[in-house]
Amino acid sequence: MKALRIKLYQNMVNYKLPSSFQLKETYPLPPYSTVSGMIHRVCGFTEYHPLKISIVGDYYSKVNDLATRYEFAAATYETARHAYKLHSSEDNRDYGLARGVSTTELLTDVELMIHILPEKEEDLEILYQSFKNPSEYISLGRREDLARIEEVKLVNIKEKELEDTYTLNYSAYIPVELFESYSSEGIEFATVYKLNRYYEKVQIKKGLEQRRWKQVSVFYGAKGREVLNDNVYEFDEDGNIVFFA
């Protein structure tokens, strides 16, 4: 089967954990939902196109970026609590504005290799042309996290049974379902994430819809970890291991 392989480079980036606020922590690799959103944006898709994604990559280091944060709240101004006073002429009332420090965790010198396998075969050519000739500079993560395209290539994917231990050349998201358990049958000593994959809109009541996320459990296999043998994995034509989810 054929898939699209893209290689990206990002200078500094944050793939924000949904549960982090004061310190905006980052995933070590972009989650599936973030990559899927980028793909749909680049291709101009206005509705969901089912596709499988494999994400591997590496980064050089982590740094913290500090910025000033302003918080507006519908609270009466208090001298000891607020940094600034905002007067409203509508209700003739003074409101408070608080100022603080925002900390964002950033990955530096990120290299990514992403394989994309669309459910519809006709989408493959759209994907290829869209990444080969993007209409704008693409971003992955926050809007300001620009990504430089290093490679766009159509590759053949084949299954192969490992006869020996395989060492990961890149860090990777590896779906837990590839292994029967968390034991030495697959990859040892790995962090487990439950990542958003895609969402469906569910009607809560008339005129109100809610996003319901479908999630996938994955191992985060760091570069240099060993994937044990006696298992069948997928590889592209250049020998890169692929973990579709």
PDB file of C-alpha atoms in Angstrom:
ATOM      1  CA  MET A   1       0.000   0.000   0.000  1.00  0.00           C
ATOM      2  CA  LYS A   2       1.085   3.580  -0.639  1.00  0.00           C
ATOM      3  CA  ALA A   3       1.313   6.384   1.902  1.00  0.00           C
ATOM      4  CA  LEU A   4       2.615   9.936   1.989  1.00  0.00           C
ATOM      5  CA  ARG A   5       5.777  10.648   3.986  1.00  0.00           C
ATOM      6  CA  ILE A   6       6.598  14.189   5.012  1.00  0.00           C
ATOM      7  CA  LYS A   7       9.607  15.410   6.950  1.00  0.00           C
ATOM      8  CA  LEU A   8       9.310  18.671   8.875  1.00  0.00           C
ATOM      9  CA  TYR A   9      11.645  20.902  10.863  1.00  0.00           C
ATOM     10  CA  GLN A  10      10.556  23.343  13.584  1.00  0.00           C
ATOM     11  CA  ASN A  11      12.826  25.748  15.423  1.00  0.00           C
ATOM     12  CA  MET A  12      10.852  26.212  18.660  1.00  0.00           C
ATOM     13  CA  VAL A  13       7.420  24.730  19.289  1.00  0.00           C
ATOM     14  CA  ASN A  14       4.815  23.884  21.930  1.00  0.00           C
ATOM     15  CA  TYR A  15       2.398  20.970  21.529  1.00  0.00           C
ATOM     16  CA  LYS A  16       0.284  21.928  24.517  1.00  0.00           C
ATOM     17  CA  LEU A  17      -1.047  19.397  27.012  1.00  0.00           C
ATOM     18  CA  PRO A  18      -4.782  20.124  27.415  1.00  0.00           C
ATOM     19  CA  SER A  19      -4.527  19.958  31.220  1.00  0.00           C
ATOM     20  CA  SER A  20      -1.658  22.472  31.625  1.00  0.00           C
ATOM     21  CA  PHE A  21      -2.442  26.135  32.283  1.00  0.00           C
ATOM     22  CA  GLN A  22      -0.032  28.024  34.569  1.00  0.00           C
ATOM     23  CA  LEU A  23       2.917  26.223  33.002  1.00  0.00           C
ATOM     24  CA  LYS A  24       1.965  25.381  29.443  1.00  0.00           C
ATOM     25  CA  GLU A  25       3.643  21.991  29.133  1.00  0.00           C
ATOM     26  CA  THR A  26       4.269  20.291  25.824  1.00  0.00           C
ATOM     27  CA  TYR A  27       4.009  16.770  24.476  1.00  0.00           C
ATOM     28  CA  PRO A  28       7.348  15.385  23.216  1.00  0.00           C
ATOM     29  CA  LEU A  29       5.772  14.907  19.783  1.00  0.00           C
ATOM     30  CA  PRO A  30       2.667  16.498  18.240  1.00  0.00           C
ATOM     31  CA  PRO A  31      -0.510  14.541  19.107  1.00  0.00           C
ATOM     32  CA  TYR A  32      -2.594  12.956  16.354  1.00  0.00           C
ATOM     33  CA  SER A  33      -5.359  15.576  16.531  1.00  0.00           C
ATOM     34  CA  THR A  34      -2.837  18.394  15.997  1.00  0.00           C
ATOM     35  CA  VAL A  35      -1.259  16.661  12.994  1.00  0.00           C
ATOM     36  CA  SER A  36      -4.689  15.803  11.579  1.00  0.00           C
ATOM     37  CA  GLY A  37      -5.753  19.434  11.911  1.00  0.00           C
ATOM     38  CA  MET A  38      -2.635  20.566  10.062  1.00  0.00           C
ATOM     39  CA  ILE A  39      -3.307  18.074   7.268  1.00  0.00           C
ATOM     40  CA  HIS A  40      -6.904  19.200   6.845  1.00  0.00           C
ATOM     41  CA  ARG A  41      -5.824  22.853   6.856  1.00  0.00           C
ATOM     42  CA  VAL A  42      -3.110  22.346   4.239  1.00  0.00           C
ATOM     43  CA  CYS A  43      -5.419  20.315   1.990  1.00  0.00           C
ATOM     44  CA  GLY A  44      -8.345  22.704   2.392  1.00  0.00           C
ATOM     45  CA  PHE A  45     -10.653  19.969   3.655  1.00  0.00           C
ATOM     46  CA  THR A  46     -13.812  21.420   5.220  1.00  0.00           C
ATOM     47  CA  GLU A  47     -15.013  18.122   6.667  1.00  0.00           C
ATOM     48  CA  TYR A  48     -13.257  15.165   8.269  1.00  0.00           C
ATOM     49  CA  HIS A  49     -11.377  12.810   5.942  1.00  0.00           C
ATOM     50  CA  PRO A  50     -10.490   9.520   7.678  1.00  0.00           C
ATOM     51  CA  LEU A  51      -6.779   8.761   7.617  1.00  0.00           C
ATOM     52  CA  LYS A  52      -4.140   6.866   9.562  1.00  0.00           C
ATOM     53  CA  ILE A  53      -1.114   8.703  10.895  1.00  0.00           C
ATOM     54  CA  SER A  54       2.336   7.620  12.096  1.00  0.00           C
ATOM     55  CA  ILE A  55       4.382  10.163  14.070  1.00  0.00           C
ATOM     56  CA  VAL A  56       8.078   9.845  14.868  1.00  0.00           C
ATOM     57  CA  GLY A  57      10.666  12.521  15.548  1.00  0.00           C
ATOM     58  CA  ASP A  58      13.230  14.020  17.857  1.00  0.00           C
ATOM     59  CA  TYR A  59      14.143  17.327  19.506  1.00  0.00           C
ATOM     60  CA  TYR A  60      17.363  18.815  20.852  1.00  0.00           C
ATOM     61  CA  SER A  61      16.295  20.339  24.183  1.00  0.00           C
ATOM     62  CA  LYS A  62      13.535  21.996  26.208  1.00  0.00           C
ATOM     63  CA  VAL A  63      13.463  25.651  27.257  1.00  0.00           C
ATOM     64  CA  ASN A  64      10.954  27.858  29.071  1.00  0.00           C
ATOM     65  CA  ASP A  65       9.598  30.995  27.450  1.00  0.00           C
ATOM     66  CA  LEU A  66       8.359  33.762  29.777  1.00  0.00           C
ATOM     67  CA  ALA A  67       5.706  36.294  28.801  1.00  0.00           C
ATOM     68  CA  THR A  68       3.467  38.820  30.524  1.00  0.00           C
ATOM     69  CA  ARG A  69      -0.078  37.583  31.067  1.00  0.00           C
ATOM     70  CA  TYR A  70      -3.053  39.909  31.543  1.00  0.00           C
ATOM     71  CA  GLU A  71      -6.217  38.553  33.144  1.00  0.00           C
ATOM     72  CA  PHE A  72      -9.539  40.306  32.729  1.00  0.00           C
ATOM     73  CA  ALA A  73     -12.360  39.381  35.083  1.00  0.00           C
ATOM     74  CA  ALA A  74     -15.746  40.846  35.939  1.00  0.00           C
ATOM     75  CA  ALA A  75     -14.529  41.755  39.414  1.00  0.00           C
ATOM     76  CA  THR A  76     -14.550  45.111  41.162  1.00  0.00           C
ATOM     77  CA  TYR A  77     -11.160  46.819  41.261  1.00  0.00           C
ATOM     78  CA  GLU A  78      -9.120  46.216  44.423  1.00  0.00           C
ATOM     79  CA  THR A  79      -5.851  48.066  44.962  1.00  0.00           C
ATOM     80  CA  ALA A  80      -4.045  45.120  46.587  1.00  0.00           C
ATOM     81  CA  ARG A  81      -5.274  42.581  44.060  1.00  0.00           C
ATOM     82  CA  HIS A  82      -5.188  44.255  40.654  1.00  0.00           C
ATOM     83  CA  ALA A  83      -2.400  45.934  38.694  1.00  0.00           C
ATOM     84  CA  TYR A  84      -4.653  48.230  36.677  1.00  0.00           C
ATOM     85  CA  LYS A  85      -8.057  49.872  36.989  1.00  0.00           C
ATOM     86  CA  LEU A  86     -10.461  49.868  34.046  1.00  0.00           C
ATOM     87  CA  HIS A  87     -13.459  52.158  34.197  1.00  0.00           C
ATOM     88  CA  SER A  88     -16.703  51.208  32.478  1.00  0.00           C
ATOM     89  CA  SER A  89     -18.838  54.126  31.351  1.00  0.00           C
ATOM     90  CA  GLU A  90     -21.788  51.808  30.745  1.00  0.00           C
ATOM     91  CA  ASP A  91     -22.351  50.933  34.398  1.00  0.00           C
ATOM     92  CA  ASN A  92     -20.058  53.580  35.930  1.00  0.00           C
ATOM     93  CA  ARG A  93     -17.978  50.906  37.658  1.00  0.00           C
ATOM     94  CA  ASP A  94     -14.262  50.189  38.045  1.00  0.00           C
ATOM     95  CA  TYR A  95     -13.017  46.721  37.080  1.00  0.00           C
ATOM     96  CA  GLY A  96      -9.678  45.147  37.889  1.00  0.00           C
ATOM     97  CA  LEU A  97      -7.001  43.839  35.551  1.00  0.00           C
ATOM     98  CA  ALA A  98      -4.377  41.468  36.958  1.00  0.00           C
ATOM     99  CA  ARG A  99      -0.899  41.029  35.513  1.00  0.00           C
ATOM    100  CA  GLY A 100       1.285  37.971  35.947  1.00  0.00           C
ATOM    101  CA  VAL A 101       3.888  35.739  34.333  1.00  0.00           C
ATOM    102  CA  SER A 102       3.033  33.057  31.785  1.00  0.00           C
ATOM    103  CA  THR A 103       5.494  30.199  31.261  1.00  0.00           C
ATOM    104  CA  THR A 104       5.478  28.123  28.093  1.00  0.00           C
ATOM    105  CA  GLU A 105       7.580  24.993  27.637  1.00  0.00           C
ATOM    106  CA  LEU A 106       9.224  24.864  24.209  1.00  0.00           C
ATOM    107  CA  LEU A 107      10.979  22.112  22.282  1.00  0.00           C
ATOM    108  CA  THR A 108      13.954  23.234  20.192  1.00  0.00           C
ATOM    109  CA  ASP A 109      15.204  21.967  16.815  1.00  0.00           C
ATOM    110  CA  VAL A 110      12.361  19.518  16.254  1.00  0.00           C
ATOM    111  CA  GLU A 111      12.636  17.016  13.404  1.00  0.00           C
ATOM    112  CA  LEU A 112       9.506  15.080  12.465  1.00  0.00           C
ATOM    113  CA  MET A 113       8.757  12.248  10.069  1.00  0.00           C
ATOM    114  CA  ILE A 114       5.043  11.749   9.509  1.00  0.00           C
ATOM    115  CA  HIS A 115       3.419   9.037   7.407  1.00  0.00           C
ATOM    116  CA  ILE A 116      -0.162   9.611   6.249  1.00  0.00           C
ATOM    117  CA  LEU A 117      -2.417   6.836   4.933  1.00  0.00           C
ATOM    118  CA  PRO A 118      -5.825   8.158   3.776  1.00  0.00           C
ATOM    119  CA  GLU A 119      -8.850   5.893   3.783  1.00  0.00           C
ATOM    120  CA  LYS A 120      -9.814   7.109   0.309  1.00  0.00           C
ATOM    121  CA  GLU A 121      -7.181   6.379  -2.305  1.00  0.00           C
ATOM    122  CA  GLU A 122      -8.062   9.517  -4.278  1.00  0.00           C
ATOM    123  CA  ASP A 123      -7.060  11.657  -1.273  1.00  0.00           C
ATOM    124  CA  LEU A 124      -3.435  10.539  -1.630  1.00  0.00           C
ATOM    125  CA  GLU A 125      -2.772  12.737  -4.674  1.00  0.00           C
ATOM    126  CA  ILE A 126      -4.503  15.690  -2.982  1.00  0.00           C
ATOM    127  CA  LEU A 127      -2.246  15.227   0.045  1.00  0.00           C
ATOM    128  CA  TYR A 128       0.874  15.026  -2.107  1.00  0.00           C
ATOM    129  CA  GLN A 129       0.111  18.127  -4.178  1.00  0.00           C
ATOM    130  CA  SER A 130      -1.038  20.134  -1.138  1.00  0.00           C
ATOM    131  CA  PHE A 131       2.205  19.554   0.775  1.00  0.00           C
ATOM    132  CA  LYS A 132       4.343  19.870  -2.355  1.00  0.00           C
ATOM    133  CA  ASN A 133       2.787  23.256  -3.159  1.00  0.00           C
ATOM    134  CA  PRO A 134       1.198  24.634   0.038  1.00  0.00           C
ATOM    135  CA  SER A 135      -0.900  27.791  -0.290  1.00  0.00           C
ATOM    136  CA  GLU A 136       0.681  29.273   2.854  1.00  0.00           C
ATOM    137  CA  TYR A 137       3.532  28.621   5.261  1.00  0.00           C
ATOM    138  CA  ILE A 138       2.259  25.734   7.373  1.00  0.00           C
ATOM    139  CA  SER A 139       2.238  25.665  11.165  1.00  0.00           C
ATOM    140  CA  LEU A 140       2.051  22.750  13.585  1.00  0.00           C
ATOM    141  CA  GLY A 141       1.250  23.305  17.255  1.00  0.00           C
ATOM    142  CA  ARG A 142       0.394  26.937  17.943  1.00  0.00           C
ATOM    143  CA  ARG A 143      -0.392  29.209  15.024  1.00  0.00           C
ATOM    144  CA  GLU A 144       3.043  30.829  15.348  1.00  0.00           C
ATOM    145  CA  ASP A 145       4.873  27.470  15.341  1.00  0.00           C
ATOM    146  CA  LEU A 146       5.929  27.421  11.699  1.00  0.00           C
ATOM    147  CA  ALA A 147       7.129  24.195  10.098  1.00  0.00           C
ATOM    148  CA  ARG A 148       9.658  23.926   7.277  1.00  0.00           C
ATOM    149  CA  ILE A 149       8.954  21.117   4.821  1.00  0.00           C
ATOM    150  CA  GLU A 150      12.104  19.059   4.259  1.00  0.00           C
ATOM    151  CA  GLU A 151      10.605  16.238   2.175  1.00  0.00           C
ATOM    152  CA  VAL A 152       7.360  15.155   0.547  1.00  0.00           C
ATOM    153  CA  LYS A 153       7.414  11.626  -0.870  1.00  0.00           C
ATOM    154  CA  LEU A 154       5.012   8.829  -1.766  1.00  0.00           C
ATOM    155  CA  VAL A 155       6.287   5.553  -0.308  1.00  0.00           C
ATOM    156  CA  ASN A 156       5.289   1.903  -0.295  1.00  0.00           C
ATOM    157  CA  ILE A 157       4.430   0.357   3.082  1.00  0.00           C
ATOM    158  CA  LYS A 158       5.073  -3.338   3.752  1.00  0.00           C
ATOM    159  CA  GLU A 159       4.764  -5.597   6.778  1.00  0.00           C
ATOM    160  CA  LYS A 160       7.849  -7.295   8.151  1.00  0.00           C
ATOM    161  CA  GLU A 161       8.375  -9.661  11.059  1.00  0.00           C
ATOM    162  CA  LEU A 162      11.303  -8.696  13.251  1.00  0.00           C
ATOM    163  CA  GLU A 163      13.770 -11.500  13.770  1.00  0.00           C
ATOM    164  CA  ASP A 164      15.929  -9.459  16.121  1.00  0.00           C
ATOM    165  CA  THR A 165      15.585  -6.539  18.514  1.00  0.00           C
ATOM    166  CA  TYR A 166      14.959  -3.233  16.702  1.00  0.00           C
ATOM    167  CA  THR A 167      16.377   0.014  18.112  1.00  0.00           C
ATOM    168  CA  LEU A 168      14.320   3.150  17.444  1.00  0.00           C
ATOM    169  CA  ASN A 169      16.179   5.747  15.369  1.00  0.00           C
ATOM    170  CA  TYR A 170      13.581   8.355  16.341  1.00  0.00           C
ATOM    171  CA  SER A 171      11.234   8.754  19.265  1.00  0.00           C
ATOM    172  CA  ALA A 172       7.766   7.504  18.333  1.00  0.00           C
ATOM    173  CA  TYR A 173       4.138   7.171  19.341  1.00  0.00           C
ATOM    174  CA  ILE A 174       3.418   3.434  19.342  1.00  0.00           C
ATOM    175  CA  PRO A 175      -0.236   2.329  19.700  1.00  0.00           C
ATOM    176  CA  VAL A 176      -0.687   0.105  22.748  1.00  0.00           C
ATOM    177  CA  GLU A 177      -2.929  -2.197  20.714  1.00  0.00           C
ATOM    178  CA  LEU A 178       0.166  -3.419  18.837  1.00  0.00           C
ATOM    179  CA  PHE A 179       1.154  -5.282  21.984  1.00  0.00           C
ATOM    180  CA  GLU A 180      -0.845  -7.703  24.092  1.00  0.00           C
ATOM    181  CA  SER A 181       0.310  -6.157  27.362  1.00  0.00           C
ATOM    182  CA  TYR A 182       2.575  -3.516  28.911  1.00  0.00           C
ATOM    183  CA  SER A 183       5.207  -6.170  29.606  1.00  0.00           C
ATOM    184  CA  SER A 184       8.324  -7.164  27.713  1.00  0.00           C
ATOM    185  CA  GLU A 185       6.199  -8.441  24.821  1.00  0.00           C
ATOM    186  CA  GLY A 186       6.627  -5.050  23.169  1.00  0.00           C
ATOM    187  CA  ILE A 187       8.531  -2.019  24.356  1.00  0.00           C
ATOM    188  CA  GLU A 188       9.914  -1.711  27.862  1.00  0.00           C
ATOM    189  CA  PHE A 189       9.837   1.268  30.225  1.00  0.00           C
ATOM    190  CA  ALA A 190       7.790   3.650  28.078  1.00  0.00           C
ATOM    191  CA  THR A 191       5.487   6.523  29.030  1.00  0.00           C
ATOM    192  CA  VAL A 192       1.838   5.918  28.148  1.00  0.00           C
ATOM    193  CA  TYR A 193      -0.305   8.753  26.756  1.00  0.00           C
ATOM    194  CA  LYS A 194      -3.994   8.837  25.897  1.00  0.00           C
ATOM    195  CA  LEU A 195      -4.087  11.154  22.887  1.00  0.00           C
ATOM    196  CA  ASN A 196      -7.000  12.766  21.092  1.00  0.00           C
ATOM    197  CA  ARG A 197      -7.404  11.302  17.612  1.00  0.00           C
ATOM    198  CA  TYR A 198     -10.475  12.955  16.077  1.00  0.00           C
ATOM    199  CA  TYR A 199     -13.836  14.214  17.264  1.00  0.00           C
ATOM    200  CA  GLU A 200     -17.487  13.755  16.396  1.00  0.00           C
ATOM    201  CA  LYS A 201     -20.143  16.384  16.937  1.00  0.00           C
ATOM    202  CA  VAL A 202     -22.907  15.164  19.238  1.00  0.00           C
ATOM    203  CA  GLN A 203     -26.129  17.117  19.636  1.00  0.00           C
ATOM    204  CA  ILE A 204     -26.755  17.838  23.324  1.00  0.00           C
ATOM    205  CA  LYS A 205     -29.992  19.691  22.780  1.00  0.00           C
ATOM    206  CA  LYS A 206     -31.628  21.639  20.005  1.00  0.00           C
ATOM    207  CA  GLY A 207     -29.158  24.097  18.556  1.00  0.00           C
ATOM    208  CA  LEU A 208     -26.285  22.945  20.775  1.00  0.00           C
ATOM    209  CA  GLU A 209     -23.555  20.492  19.759  1.00  0.00           C
ATOM    210  CA  GLN A 210     -20.574  19.158  21.685  1.00  0.00           C
ATOM    211  CA  ARG A 211     -17.293  17.683  20.459  1.00  0.00           C
ATOM    212  CA  ARG A 212     -16.745  14.095  21.620  1.00  0.00           C
ATOM    213  CA  TRP A 213     -13.133  13.064  21.183  1.00  0.00           C
ATOM    214  CA  LYS A 214     -12.049   9.590  20.136  1.00  0.00           C
ATOM    215  CA  GLN A 215      -8.792   8.766  21.873  1.00  0.00           C
ATOM    216  CA  VAL A 216      -5.960   6.308  21.339  1.00  0.00           C
ATOM    217  CA  SER A 217      -3.563   4.942  23.973  1.00  0.00           C
ATOM    218  CA  VAL A 218       0.076   5.007  22.892  1.00  0.00           C
ATOM    219  CA  PHE A 219       3.515   4.268  24.237  1.00  0.00           C
ATOM    220  CA  TYR A 220       6.022   7.084  23.859  1.00  0.00           C
ATOM    221  CA  GLY A 221       9.093   5.160  22.792  1.00  0.00           C
ATOM    222  CA  ALA A 222      12.140   7.402  23.181  1.00  0.00           C
ATOM    223  CA  LYS A 223      14.980   7.343  20.664  1.00  0.00           C
ATOM    224  CA  GLY A 224      17.353   4.462  21.412  1.00  0.00           C
ATOM    225  CA  ARG A 225      14.675   2.258  22.993  1.00  0.00           C
ATOM    226  CA  GLU A 226      14.359  -1.290  21.762  1.00  0.00           C
ATOM    227  CA  VAL A 227      11.264  -2.772  20.165  1.00  0.00           C
ATOM    228  CA  LEU A 228      11.437  -6.476  20.857  1.00  0.00           C
ATOM    229  CA  ASN A 229      11.221  -9.127  18.171  1.00  0.00           C
ATOM    230  CA  ASP A 230       8.581 -11.793  17.414  1.00  0.00           C
ATOM    231  CA  ASN A 231       6.155  -9.129  16.248  1.00  0.00           C
ATOM    232  CA  VAL A 232       5.043  -7.913  12.811  1.00  0.00           C
ATOM    233  CA  TYR A 233       5.580  -4.205  12.095  1.00  0.00           C
ATOM    234  CA  GLU A 234       5.169  -1.958   9.080  1.00  0.00           C
ATOM    235  CA  PHE A 235       8.110  -0.337   7.280  1.00  0.00           C
ATOM    236  CA  ASP A 236       8.334   2.058   4.354  1.00  0.00           C
ATOM    237  CA  GLU A 237      10.493   1.374   1.306  1.00  0.00           C
ATOM    238  CA  ASP A 238      13.486   3.153   2.876  1.00  0.00           C
ATOM    239  CA  GLY A 239      13.468   0.993   6.000  1.00  0.00           C
ATOM    240  CA  ASN A 240      11.728   3.457   8.342  1.00  0.00           C
ATOM    241  CA  ILE A 241       9.461   1.781  10.884  1.00  0.00           C
ATOM    242  CA  VAL A 242       5.841   2.989  10.810  1.00  0.00           C
ATOM    243  CA  PHE A 243       3.262   2.932  13.630  1.00  0.00           C
ATOM    244  CA  PHE A 244      -0.132   3.832  12.166  1.00  0.00           C
ATOM    245  CA  ALA A 245      -2.997   4.849  14.459  1.00  0.00           C
TER     246      ALA A 245
END
